[in-house]
PDB file of C-alpha atoms in Angstrom:
ATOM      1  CA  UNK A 169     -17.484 -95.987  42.954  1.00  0.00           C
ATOM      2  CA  UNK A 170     -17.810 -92.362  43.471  1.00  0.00           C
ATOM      3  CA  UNK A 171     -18.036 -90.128  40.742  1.00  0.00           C
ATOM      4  CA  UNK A 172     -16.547 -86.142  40.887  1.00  0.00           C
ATOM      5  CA  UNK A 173     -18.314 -83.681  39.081  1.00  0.00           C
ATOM      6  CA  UNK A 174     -16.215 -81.144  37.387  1.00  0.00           C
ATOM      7  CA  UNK A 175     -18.240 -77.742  36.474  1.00  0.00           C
ATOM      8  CA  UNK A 176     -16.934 -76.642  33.578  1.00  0.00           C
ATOM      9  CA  UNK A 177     -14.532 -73.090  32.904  1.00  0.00           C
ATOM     10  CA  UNK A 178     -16.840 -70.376  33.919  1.00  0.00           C
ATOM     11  CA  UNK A 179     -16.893 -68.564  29.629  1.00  0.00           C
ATOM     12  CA  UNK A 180     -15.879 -64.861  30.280  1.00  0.00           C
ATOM     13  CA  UNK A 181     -18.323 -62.205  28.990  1.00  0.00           C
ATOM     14  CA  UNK A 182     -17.998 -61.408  25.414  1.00  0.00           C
ATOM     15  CA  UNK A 183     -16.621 -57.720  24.484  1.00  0.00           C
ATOM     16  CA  UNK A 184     -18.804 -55.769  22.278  1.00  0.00           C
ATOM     17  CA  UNK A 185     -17.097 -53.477  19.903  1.00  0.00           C
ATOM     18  CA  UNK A 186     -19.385 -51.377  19.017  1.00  0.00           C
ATOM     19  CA  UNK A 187     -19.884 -50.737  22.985  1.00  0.00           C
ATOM     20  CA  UNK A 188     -15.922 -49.163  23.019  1.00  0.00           C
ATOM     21  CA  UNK A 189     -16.771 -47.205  20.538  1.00  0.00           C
ATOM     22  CA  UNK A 190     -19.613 -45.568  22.399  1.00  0.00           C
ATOM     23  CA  UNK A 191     -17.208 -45.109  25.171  1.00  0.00           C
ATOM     24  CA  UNK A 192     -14.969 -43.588  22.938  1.00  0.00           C
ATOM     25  CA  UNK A 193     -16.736 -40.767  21.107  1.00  0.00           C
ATOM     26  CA  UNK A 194     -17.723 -39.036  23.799  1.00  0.00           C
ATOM     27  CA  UNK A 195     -13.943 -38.395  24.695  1.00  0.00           C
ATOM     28  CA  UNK A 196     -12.858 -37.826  21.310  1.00  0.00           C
ATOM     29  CA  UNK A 197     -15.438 -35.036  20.629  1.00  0.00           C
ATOM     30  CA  UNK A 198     -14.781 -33.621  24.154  1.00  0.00           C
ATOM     31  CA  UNK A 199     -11.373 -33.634  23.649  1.00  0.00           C
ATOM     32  CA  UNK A 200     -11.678 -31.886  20.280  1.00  0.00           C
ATOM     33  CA  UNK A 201     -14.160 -29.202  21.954  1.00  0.00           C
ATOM     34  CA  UNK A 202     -11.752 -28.071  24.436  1.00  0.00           C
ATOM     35  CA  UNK A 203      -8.601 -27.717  21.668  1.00  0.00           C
ATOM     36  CA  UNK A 204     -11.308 -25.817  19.715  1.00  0.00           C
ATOM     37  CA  UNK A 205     -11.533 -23.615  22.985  1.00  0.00           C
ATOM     38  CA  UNK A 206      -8.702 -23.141  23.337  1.00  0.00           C
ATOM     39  CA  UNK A 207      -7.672 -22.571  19.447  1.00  0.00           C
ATOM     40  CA  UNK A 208     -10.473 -19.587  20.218  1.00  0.00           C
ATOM     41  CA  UNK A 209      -9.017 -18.465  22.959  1.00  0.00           C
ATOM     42  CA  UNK A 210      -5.617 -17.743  21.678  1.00  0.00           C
ATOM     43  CA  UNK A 211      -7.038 -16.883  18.343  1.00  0.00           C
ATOM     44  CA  UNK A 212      -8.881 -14.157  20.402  1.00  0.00           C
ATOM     45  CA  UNK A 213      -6.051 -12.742  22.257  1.00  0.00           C
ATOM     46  CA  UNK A 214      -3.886 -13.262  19.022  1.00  0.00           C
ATOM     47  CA  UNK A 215      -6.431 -10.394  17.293  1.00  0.00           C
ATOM     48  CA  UNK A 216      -6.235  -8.332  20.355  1.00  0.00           C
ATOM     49  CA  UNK A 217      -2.657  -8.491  21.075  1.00  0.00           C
ATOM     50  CA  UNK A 218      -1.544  -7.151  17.137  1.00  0.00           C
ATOM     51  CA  UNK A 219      -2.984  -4.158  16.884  1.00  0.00           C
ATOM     52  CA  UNK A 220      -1.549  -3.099  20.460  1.00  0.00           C
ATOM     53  CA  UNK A 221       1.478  -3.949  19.176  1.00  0.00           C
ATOM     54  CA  UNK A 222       0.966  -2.459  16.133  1.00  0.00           C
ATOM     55  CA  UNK A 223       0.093   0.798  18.167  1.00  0.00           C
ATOM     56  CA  UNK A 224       2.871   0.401  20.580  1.00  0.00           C
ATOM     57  CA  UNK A 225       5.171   0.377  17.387  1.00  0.00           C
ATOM     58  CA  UNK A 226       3.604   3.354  15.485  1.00  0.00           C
ATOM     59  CA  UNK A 227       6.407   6.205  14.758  1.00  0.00           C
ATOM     60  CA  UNK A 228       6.276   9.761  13.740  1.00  0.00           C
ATOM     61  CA  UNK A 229       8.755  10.911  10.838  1.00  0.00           C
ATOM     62  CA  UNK A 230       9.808  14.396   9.286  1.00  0.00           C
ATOM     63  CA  UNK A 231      12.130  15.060   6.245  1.00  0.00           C
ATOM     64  CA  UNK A 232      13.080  17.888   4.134  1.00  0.00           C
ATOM     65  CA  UNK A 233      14.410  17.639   0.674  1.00  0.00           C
ATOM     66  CA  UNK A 234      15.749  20.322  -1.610  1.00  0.00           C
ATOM     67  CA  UNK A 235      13.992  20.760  -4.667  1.00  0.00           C
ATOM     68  CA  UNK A 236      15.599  23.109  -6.694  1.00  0.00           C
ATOM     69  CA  UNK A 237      15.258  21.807 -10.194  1.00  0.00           C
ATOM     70  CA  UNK A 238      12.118  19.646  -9.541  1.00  0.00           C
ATOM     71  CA  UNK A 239      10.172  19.285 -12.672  1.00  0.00           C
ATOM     72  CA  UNK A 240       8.139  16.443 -11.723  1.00  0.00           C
ATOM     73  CA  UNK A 241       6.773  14.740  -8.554  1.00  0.00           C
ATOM     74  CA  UNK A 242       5.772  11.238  -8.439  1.00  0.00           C
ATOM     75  CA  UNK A 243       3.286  10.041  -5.297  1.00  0.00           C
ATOM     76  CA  UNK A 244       2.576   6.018  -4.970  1.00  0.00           C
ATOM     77  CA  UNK A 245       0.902   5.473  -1.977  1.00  0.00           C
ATOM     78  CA  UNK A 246      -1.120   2.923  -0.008  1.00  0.00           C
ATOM     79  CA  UNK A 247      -2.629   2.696   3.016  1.00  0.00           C
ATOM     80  CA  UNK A 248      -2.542   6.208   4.171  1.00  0.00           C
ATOM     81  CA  UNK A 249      -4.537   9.342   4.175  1.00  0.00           C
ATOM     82  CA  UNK A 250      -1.941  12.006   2.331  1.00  0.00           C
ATOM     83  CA  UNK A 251      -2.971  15.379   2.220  1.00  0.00           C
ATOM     84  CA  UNK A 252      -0.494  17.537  -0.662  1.00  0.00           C
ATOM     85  CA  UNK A 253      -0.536  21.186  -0.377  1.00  0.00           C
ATOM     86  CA  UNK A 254       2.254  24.373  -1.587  1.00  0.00           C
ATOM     87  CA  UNK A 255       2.995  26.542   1.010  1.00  0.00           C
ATOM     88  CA  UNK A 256       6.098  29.343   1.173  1.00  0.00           C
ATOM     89  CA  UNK A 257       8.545  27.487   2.057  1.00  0.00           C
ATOM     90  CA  UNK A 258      12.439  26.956   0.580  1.00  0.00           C
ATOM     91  CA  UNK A 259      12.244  23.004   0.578  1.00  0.00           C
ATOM     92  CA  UNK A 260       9.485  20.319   0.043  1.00  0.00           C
ATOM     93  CA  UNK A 261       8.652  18.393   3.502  1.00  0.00           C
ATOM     94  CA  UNK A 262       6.790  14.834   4.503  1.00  0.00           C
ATOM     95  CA  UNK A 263       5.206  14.931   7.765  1.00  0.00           C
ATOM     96  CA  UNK A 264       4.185  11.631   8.654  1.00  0.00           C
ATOM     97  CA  UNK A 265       2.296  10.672  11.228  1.00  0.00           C
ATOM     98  CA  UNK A 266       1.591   7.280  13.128  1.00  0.00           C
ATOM     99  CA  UNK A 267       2.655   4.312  10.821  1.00  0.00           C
ATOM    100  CA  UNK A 268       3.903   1.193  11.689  1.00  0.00           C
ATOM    101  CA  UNK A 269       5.858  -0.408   8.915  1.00  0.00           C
ATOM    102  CA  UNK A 270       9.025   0.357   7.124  1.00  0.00           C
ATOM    103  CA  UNK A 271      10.269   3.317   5.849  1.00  0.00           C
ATOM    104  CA  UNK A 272       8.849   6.012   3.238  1.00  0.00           C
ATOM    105  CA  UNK A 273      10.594   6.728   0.471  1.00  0.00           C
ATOM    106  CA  UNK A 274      11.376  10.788  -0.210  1.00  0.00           C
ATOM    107  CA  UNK A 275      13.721  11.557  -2.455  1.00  0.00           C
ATOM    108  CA  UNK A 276      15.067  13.136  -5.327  1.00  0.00           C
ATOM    109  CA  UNK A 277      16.737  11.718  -7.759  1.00  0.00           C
ATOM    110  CA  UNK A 278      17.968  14.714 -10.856  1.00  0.00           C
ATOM    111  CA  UNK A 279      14.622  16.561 -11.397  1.00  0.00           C
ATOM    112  CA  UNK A 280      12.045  14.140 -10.597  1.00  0.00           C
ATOM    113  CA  UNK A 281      10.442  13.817  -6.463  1.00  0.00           C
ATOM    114  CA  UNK A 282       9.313  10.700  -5.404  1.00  0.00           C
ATOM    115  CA  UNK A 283       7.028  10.241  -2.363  1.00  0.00           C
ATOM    116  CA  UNK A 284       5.628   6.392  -1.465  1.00  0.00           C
ATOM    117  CA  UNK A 285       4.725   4.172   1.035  1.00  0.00           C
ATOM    118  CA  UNK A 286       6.757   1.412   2.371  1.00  0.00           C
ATOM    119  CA  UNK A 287       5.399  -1.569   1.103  1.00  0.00           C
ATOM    120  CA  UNK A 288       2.351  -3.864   2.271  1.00  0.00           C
ATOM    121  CA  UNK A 289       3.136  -6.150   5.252  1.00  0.00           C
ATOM    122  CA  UNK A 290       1.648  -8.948   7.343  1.00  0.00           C
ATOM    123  CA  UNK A 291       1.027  -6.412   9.691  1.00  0.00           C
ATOM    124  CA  UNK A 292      -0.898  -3.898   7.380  1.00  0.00           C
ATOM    125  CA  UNK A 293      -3.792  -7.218   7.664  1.00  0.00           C
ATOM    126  CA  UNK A 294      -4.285  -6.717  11.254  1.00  0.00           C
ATOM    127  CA  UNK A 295      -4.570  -2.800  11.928  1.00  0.00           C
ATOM    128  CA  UNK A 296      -0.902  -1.674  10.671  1.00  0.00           C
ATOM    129  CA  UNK A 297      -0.732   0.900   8.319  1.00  0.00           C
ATOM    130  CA  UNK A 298       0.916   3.765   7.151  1.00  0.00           C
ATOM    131  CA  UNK A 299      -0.418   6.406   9.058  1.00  0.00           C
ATOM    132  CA  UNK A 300      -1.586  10.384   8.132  1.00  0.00           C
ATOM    133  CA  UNK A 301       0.953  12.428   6.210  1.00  0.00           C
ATOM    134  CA  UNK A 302       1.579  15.764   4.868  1.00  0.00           C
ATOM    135  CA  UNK A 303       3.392  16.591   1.901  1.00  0.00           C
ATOM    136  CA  UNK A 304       4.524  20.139   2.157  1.00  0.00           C
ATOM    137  CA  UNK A 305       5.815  21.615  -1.651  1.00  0.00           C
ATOM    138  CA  UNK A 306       7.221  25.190  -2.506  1.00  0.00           C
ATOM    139  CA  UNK A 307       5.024  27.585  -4.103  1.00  0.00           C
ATOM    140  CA  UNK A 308       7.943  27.808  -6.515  1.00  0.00           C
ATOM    141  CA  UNK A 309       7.034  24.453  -8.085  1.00  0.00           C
ATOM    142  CA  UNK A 310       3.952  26.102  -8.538  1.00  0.00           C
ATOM    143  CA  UNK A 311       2.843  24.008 -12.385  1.00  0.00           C
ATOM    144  CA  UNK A 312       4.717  21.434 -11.629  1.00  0.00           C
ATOM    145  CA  UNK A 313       3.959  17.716 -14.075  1.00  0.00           C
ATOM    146  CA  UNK A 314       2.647  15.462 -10.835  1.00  0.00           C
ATOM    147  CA  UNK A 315       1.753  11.759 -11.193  1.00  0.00           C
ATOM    148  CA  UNK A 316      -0.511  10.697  -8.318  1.00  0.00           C
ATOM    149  CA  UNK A 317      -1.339   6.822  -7.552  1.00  0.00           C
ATOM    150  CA  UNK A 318      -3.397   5.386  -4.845  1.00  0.00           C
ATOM    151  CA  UNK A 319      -3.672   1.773  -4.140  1.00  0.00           C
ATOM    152  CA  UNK A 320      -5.535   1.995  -1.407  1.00  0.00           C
ATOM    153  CA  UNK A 321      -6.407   5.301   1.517  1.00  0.00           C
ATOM    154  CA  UNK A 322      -6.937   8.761   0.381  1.00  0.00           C
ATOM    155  CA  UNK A 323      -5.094  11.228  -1.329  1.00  0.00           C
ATOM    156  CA  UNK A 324      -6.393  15.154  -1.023  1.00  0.00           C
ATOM    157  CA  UNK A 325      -4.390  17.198  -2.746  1.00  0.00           C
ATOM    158  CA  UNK A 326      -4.759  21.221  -3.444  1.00  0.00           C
ATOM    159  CA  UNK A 327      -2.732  23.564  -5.641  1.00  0.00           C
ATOM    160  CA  UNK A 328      -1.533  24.541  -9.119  1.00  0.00           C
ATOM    161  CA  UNK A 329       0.087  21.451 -11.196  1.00  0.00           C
ATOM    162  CA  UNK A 330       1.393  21.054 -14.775  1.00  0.00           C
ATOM    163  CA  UNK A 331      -0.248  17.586 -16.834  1.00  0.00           C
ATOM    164  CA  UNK A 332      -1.603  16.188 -13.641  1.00  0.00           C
ATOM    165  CA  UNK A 333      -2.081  11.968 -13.614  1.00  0.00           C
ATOM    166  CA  UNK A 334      -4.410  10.466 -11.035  1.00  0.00           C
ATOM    167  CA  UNK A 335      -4.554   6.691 -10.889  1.00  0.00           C
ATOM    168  CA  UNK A 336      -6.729   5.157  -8.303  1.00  0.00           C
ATOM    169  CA  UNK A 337      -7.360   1.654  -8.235  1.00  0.00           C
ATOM    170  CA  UNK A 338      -9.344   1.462  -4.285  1.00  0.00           C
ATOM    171  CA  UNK A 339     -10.156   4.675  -2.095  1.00  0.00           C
ATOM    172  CA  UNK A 340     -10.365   7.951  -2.547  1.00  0.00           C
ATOM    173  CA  UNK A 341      -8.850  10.765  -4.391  1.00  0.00           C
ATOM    174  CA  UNK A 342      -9.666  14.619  -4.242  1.00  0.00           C
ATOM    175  CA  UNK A 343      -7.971  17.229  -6.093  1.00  0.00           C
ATOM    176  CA  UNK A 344      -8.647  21.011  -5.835  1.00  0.00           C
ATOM    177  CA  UNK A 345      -6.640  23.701  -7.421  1.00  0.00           C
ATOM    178  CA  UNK A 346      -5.560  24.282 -11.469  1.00  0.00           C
ATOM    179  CA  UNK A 347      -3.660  22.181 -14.186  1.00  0.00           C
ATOM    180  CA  UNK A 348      -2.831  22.409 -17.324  1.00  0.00           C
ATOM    181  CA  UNK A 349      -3.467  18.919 -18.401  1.00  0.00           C
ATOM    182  CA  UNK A 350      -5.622  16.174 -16.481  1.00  0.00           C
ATOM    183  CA  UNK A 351      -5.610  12.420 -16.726  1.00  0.00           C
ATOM    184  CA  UNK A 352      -7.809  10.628 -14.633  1.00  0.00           C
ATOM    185  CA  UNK A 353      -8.102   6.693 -14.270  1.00  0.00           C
ATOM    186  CA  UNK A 354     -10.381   5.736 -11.371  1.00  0.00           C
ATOM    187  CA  UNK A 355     -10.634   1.565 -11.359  1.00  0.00           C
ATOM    188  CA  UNK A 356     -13.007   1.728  -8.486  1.00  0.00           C
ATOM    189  CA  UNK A 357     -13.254   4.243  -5.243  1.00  0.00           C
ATOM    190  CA  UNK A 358     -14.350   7.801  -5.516  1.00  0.00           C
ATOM    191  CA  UNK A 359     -12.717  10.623  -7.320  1.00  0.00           C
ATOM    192  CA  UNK A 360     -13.427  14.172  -6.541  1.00  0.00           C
ATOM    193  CA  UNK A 361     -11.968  16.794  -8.717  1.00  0.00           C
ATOM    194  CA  UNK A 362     -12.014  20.251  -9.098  1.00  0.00           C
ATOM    195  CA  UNK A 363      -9.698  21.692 -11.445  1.00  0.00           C
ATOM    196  CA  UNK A 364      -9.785  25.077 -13.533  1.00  0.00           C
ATOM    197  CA  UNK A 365      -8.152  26.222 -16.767  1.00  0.00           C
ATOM    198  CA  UNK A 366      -7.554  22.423 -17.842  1.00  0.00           C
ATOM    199  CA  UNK A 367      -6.773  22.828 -21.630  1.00  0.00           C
ATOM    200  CA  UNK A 368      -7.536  18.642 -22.360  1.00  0.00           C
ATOM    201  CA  UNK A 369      -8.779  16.463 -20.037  1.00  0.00           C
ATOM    202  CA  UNK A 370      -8.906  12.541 -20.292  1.00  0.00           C
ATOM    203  CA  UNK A 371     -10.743  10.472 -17.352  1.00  0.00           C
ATOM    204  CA  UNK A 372     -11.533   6.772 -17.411  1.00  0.00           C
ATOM    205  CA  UNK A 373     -13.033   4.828 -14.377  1.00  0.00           C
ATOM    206  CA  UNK A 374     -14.241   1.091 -14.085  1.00  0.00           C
ATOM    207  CA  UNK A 375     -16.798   0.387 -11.518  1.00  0.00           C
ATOM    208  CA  UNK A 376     -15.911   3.259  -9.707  1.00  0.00           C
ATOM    209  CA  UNK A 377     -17.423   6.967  -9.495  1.00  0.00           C
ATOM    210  CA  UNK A 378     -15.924  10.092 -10.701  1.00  0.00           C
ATOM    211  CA  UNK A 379     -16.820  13.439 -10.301  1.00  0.00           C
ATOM    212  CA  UNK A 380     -15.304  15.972 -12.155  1.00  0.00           C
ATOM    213  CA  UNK A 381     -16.182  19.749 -12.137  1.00  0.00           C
ATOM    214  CA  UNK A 382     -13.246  22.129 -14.696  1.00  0.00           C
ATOM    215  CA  UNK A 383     -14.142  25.568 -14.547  1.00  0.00           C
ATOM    216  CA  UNK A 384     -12.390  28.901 -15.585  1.00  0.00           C
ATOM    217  CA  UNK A 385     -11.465  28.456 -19.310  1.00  0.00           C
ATOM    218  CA  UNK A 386     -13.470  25.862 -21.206  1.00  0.00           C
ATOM    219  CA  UNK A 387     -11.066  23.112 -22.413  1.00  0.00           C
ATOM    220  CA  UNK A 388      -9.926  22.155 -25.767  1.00  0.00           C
ATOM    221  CA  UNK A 389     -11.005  18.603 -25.484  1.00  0.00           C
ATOM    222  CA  UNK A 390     -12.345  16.444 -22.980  1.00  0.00           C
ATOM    223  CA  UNK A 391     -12.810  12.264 -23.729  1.00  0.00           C
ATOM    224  CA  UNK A 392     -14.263  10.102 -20.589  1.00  0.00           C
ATOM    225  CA  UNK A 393     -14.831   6.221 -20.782  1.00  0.00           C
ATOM    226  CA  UNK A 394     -17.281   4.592 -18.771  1.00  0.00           C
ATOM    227  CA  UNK A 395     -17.136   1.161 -17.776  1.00  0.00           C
ATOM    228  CA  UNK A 396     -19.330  -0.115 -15.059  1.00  0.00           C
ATOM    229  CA  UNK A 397     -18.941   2.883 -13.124  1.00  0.00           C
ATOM    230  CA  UNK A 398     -20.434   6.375 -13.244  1.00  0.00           C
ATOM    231  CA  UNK A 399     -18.991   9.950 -14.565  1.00  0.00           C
ATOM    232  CA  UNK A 400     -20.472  13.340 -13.716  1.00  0.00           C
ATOM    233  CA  UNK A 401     -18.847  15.986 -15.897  1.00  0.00           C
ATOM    234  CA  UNK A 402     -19.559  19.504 -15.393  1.00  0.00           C
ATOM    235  CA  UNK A 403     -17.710  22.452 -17.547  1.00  0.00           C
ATOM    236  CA  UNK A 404     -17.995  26.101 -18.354  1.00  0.00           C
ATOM    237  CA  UNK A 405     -20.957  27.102 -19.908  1.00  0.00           C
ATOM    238  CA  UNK A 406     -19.990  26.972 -23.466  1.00  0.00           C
ATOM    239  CA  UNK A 407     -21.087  25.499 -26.795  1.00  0.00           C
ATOM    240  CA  UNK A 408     -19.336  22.287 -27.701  1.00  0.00           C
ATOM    241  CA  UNK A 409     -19.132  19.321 -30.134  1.00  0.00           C
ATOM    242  CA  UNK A 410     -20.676  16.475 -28.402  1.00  0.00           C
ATOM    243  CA  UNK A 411     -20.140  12.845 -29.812  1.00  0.00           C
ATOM    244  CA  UNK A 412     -21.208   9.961 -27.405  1.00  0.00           C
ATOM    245  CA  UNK A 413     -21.413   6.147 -27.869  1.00  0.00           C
ATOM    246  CA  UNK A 414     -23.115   3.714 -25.314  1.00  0.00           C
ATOM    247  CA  UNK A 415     -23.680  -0.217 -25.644  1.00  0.00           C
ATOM    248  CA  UNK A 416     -24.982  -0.248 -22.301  1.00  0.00           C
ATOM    249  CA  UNK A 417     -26.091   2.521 -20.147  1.00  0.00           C
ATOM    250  CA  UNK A 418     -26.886   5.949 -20.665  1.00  0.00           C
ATOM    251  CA  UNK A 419     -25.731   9.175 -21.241  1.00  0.00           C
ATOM    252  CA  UNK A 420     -27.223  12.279 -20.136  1.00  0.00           C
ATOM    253  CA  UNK A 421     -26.178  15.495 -22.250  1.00  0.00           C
ATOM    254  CA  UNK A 422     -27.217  18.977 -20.556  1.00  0.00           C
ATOM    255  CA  UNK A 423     -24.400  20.996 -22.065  1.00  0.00           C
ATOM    256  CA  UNK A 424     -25.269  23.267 -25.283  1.00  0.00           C
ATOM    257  CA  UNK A 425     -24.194  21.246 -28.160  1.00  0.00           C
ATOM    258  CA  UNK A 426     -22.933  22.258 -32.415  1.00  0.00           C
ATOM    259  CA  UNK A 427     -21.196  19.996 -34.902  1.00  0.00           C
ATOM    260  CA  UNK A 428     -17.666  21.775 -35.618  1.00  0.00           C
ATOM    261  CA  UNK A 429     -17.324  23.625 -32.468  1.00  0.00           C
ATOM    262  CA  UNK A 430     -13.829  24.078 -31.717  1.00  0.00           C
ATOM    263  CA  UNK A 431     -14.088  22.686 -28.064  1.00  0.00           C
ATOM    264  CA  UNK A 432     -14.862  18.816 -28.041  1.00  0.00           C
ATOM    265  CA  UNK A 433     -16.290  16.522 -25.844  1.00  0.00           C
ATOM    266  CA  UNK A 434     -16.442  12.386 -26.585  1.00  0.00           C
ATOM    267  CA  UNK A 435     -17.797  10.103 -23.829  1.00  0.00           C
ATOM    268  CA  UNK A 436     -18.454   6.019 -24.751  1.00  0.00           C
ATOM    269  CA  UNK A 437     -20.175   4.297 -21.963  1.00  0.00           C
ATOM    270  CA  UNK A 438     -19.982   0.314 -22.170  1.00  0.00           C
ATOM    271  CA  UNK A 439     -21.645   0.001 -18.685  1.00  0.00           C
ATOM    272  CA  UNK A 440     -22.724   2.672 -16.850  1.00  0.00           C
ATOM    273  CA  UNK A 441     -23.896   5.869 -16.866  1.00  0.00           C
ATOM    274  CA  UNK A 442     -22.503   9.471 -18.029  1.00  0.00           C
ATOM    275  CA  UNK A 443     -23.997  12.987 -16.907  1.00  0.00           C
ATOM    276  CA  UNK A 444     -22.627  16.280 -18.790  1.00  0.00           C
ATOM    277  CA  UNK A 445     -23.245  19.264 -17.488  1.00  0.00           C
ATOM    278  CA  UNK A 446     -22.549  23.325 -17.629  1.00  0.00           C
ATOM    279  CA  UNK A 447     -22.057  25.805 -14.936  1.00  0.00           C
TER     280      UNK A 447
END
């Protein structure tokens, strides 16, 4: 009797998960590396690309706009550098220069001007803006109320205004010329002002710095409040009645001081620091 040997089913070779795994990761983080390249890539020539356009579609503007009448001019700006001056001319003009988004407003509506900015865009993020202008007025609004506010840019502005607001909340703001009432809120940036025969003045800023010089005839009354920020108030050299109150900060007085003089002066500093000085 013969007797057949049978080997038995050769057992195939176990599969290791954890061994696919191995093999896997390596892909999975090369495969994320290159979209991450390539998320750079475009994100690079994304940045490039919008300002070009954004330069490509930059536009130059002029209008004229009668203003007999005019009382009052409003400005509300942002992102611009405005420059406001009074020339001899017949009508007020806007010469702007270079921006890329929508359409200033300049107008008159009874006897009130209004000048502003077209409104922030996507665009403004990545280099748009609203360019340089020029805001041309008649000397014959010569005293004229103005209300000036900056959300952003520069404003420089030179002449002779009425009650004169300035209301900057990020920038700058210079003013040169005479008015016959000032009201100055600076929430932060820089203002620069230097204004004569101001008969009451009123300036505020909060963590911002404002320097204010009013010369030719000493003014009635003058308040400033300091909040986290810094004032520098200079005035004719006069005698006035000085009242200050600080919680935290300082005041510096240099100006020639009596209880009951006719001209006043109050400054209250919660944080910060107020210098008063004469000519």
């Amino acid at each position: 009797m013969t007797t057949h040997f049978v080997p038995p089913e050769a057992t195939p070779p176990s599969t290791d998960p954890s061994g696919q795994g191995h093999r896997t990761a390596p892909r999975v983080i090369a495969l994320l590396t290159a979209a991450l390249g390539v998320a750079v890539v475009v994100g690079t020539v994304a940045a490039a690309a919008v300002p070009t356009v954004a330069a490509a579609a930059a536009r130059d503007e002029e209008r004229s706009v009668a203003v007999g009448g005019v009382s009052n001019v409003t400005i509300d700006v942002d992102a611009v550098m405005l420059t406001v001056v009074f020339d001899d001319v017949t009508e007020a003009s806007l010469d702007v220069r270079e921006f890329t988004r929508g359409s200033w407003t300049f107008e008159r509506n009874g006897s009130a001007l209004r000048v502003a900015t077209p409104r922030s865009s996507m665009l403004s993020w990545f280099g748009g803006g609203n360019g340089r202008a020029t805001l041309t007025l008649p000397d014959d609004l010569a005293g004229v109320d103005t209300a000036v506010t900056v959300a952003g840019g520069s404003v420089d502005a030179s002449g002779d205004f009425g009650d004169l607001g300035l209301t900057l909340a990020a920038g700058r703001v210079a003013v040169r010329g005479t008015a016959e009432t000032l009201t100055a809120d600076i929430d932060a940036g820089r203002g620069e002002i230097d204004l004569a025969n101001v008969s009451t003045a009123a300036l505020s800023t909060e963590a911002g710095e404002l320097i204010t010089r009013l010369g030719g005839t000493a003014p009635d009354a003058v308040t400033a409040s300091v909040s986290a920020g810094s004032v520098e108030l200079t005035l004719p050299d006069e005698v006035y009645d000085v009242t200050t109150g600080v919680s935290a900060g300082g005041v510096d007085n240099r100006l020639r001081t009596q209880p009951g003089s006719t001209r006043t002066v109050y400054v209250q500093v919660d944080a910060g620091n107020a210098l008063l000085t004469a000519d």
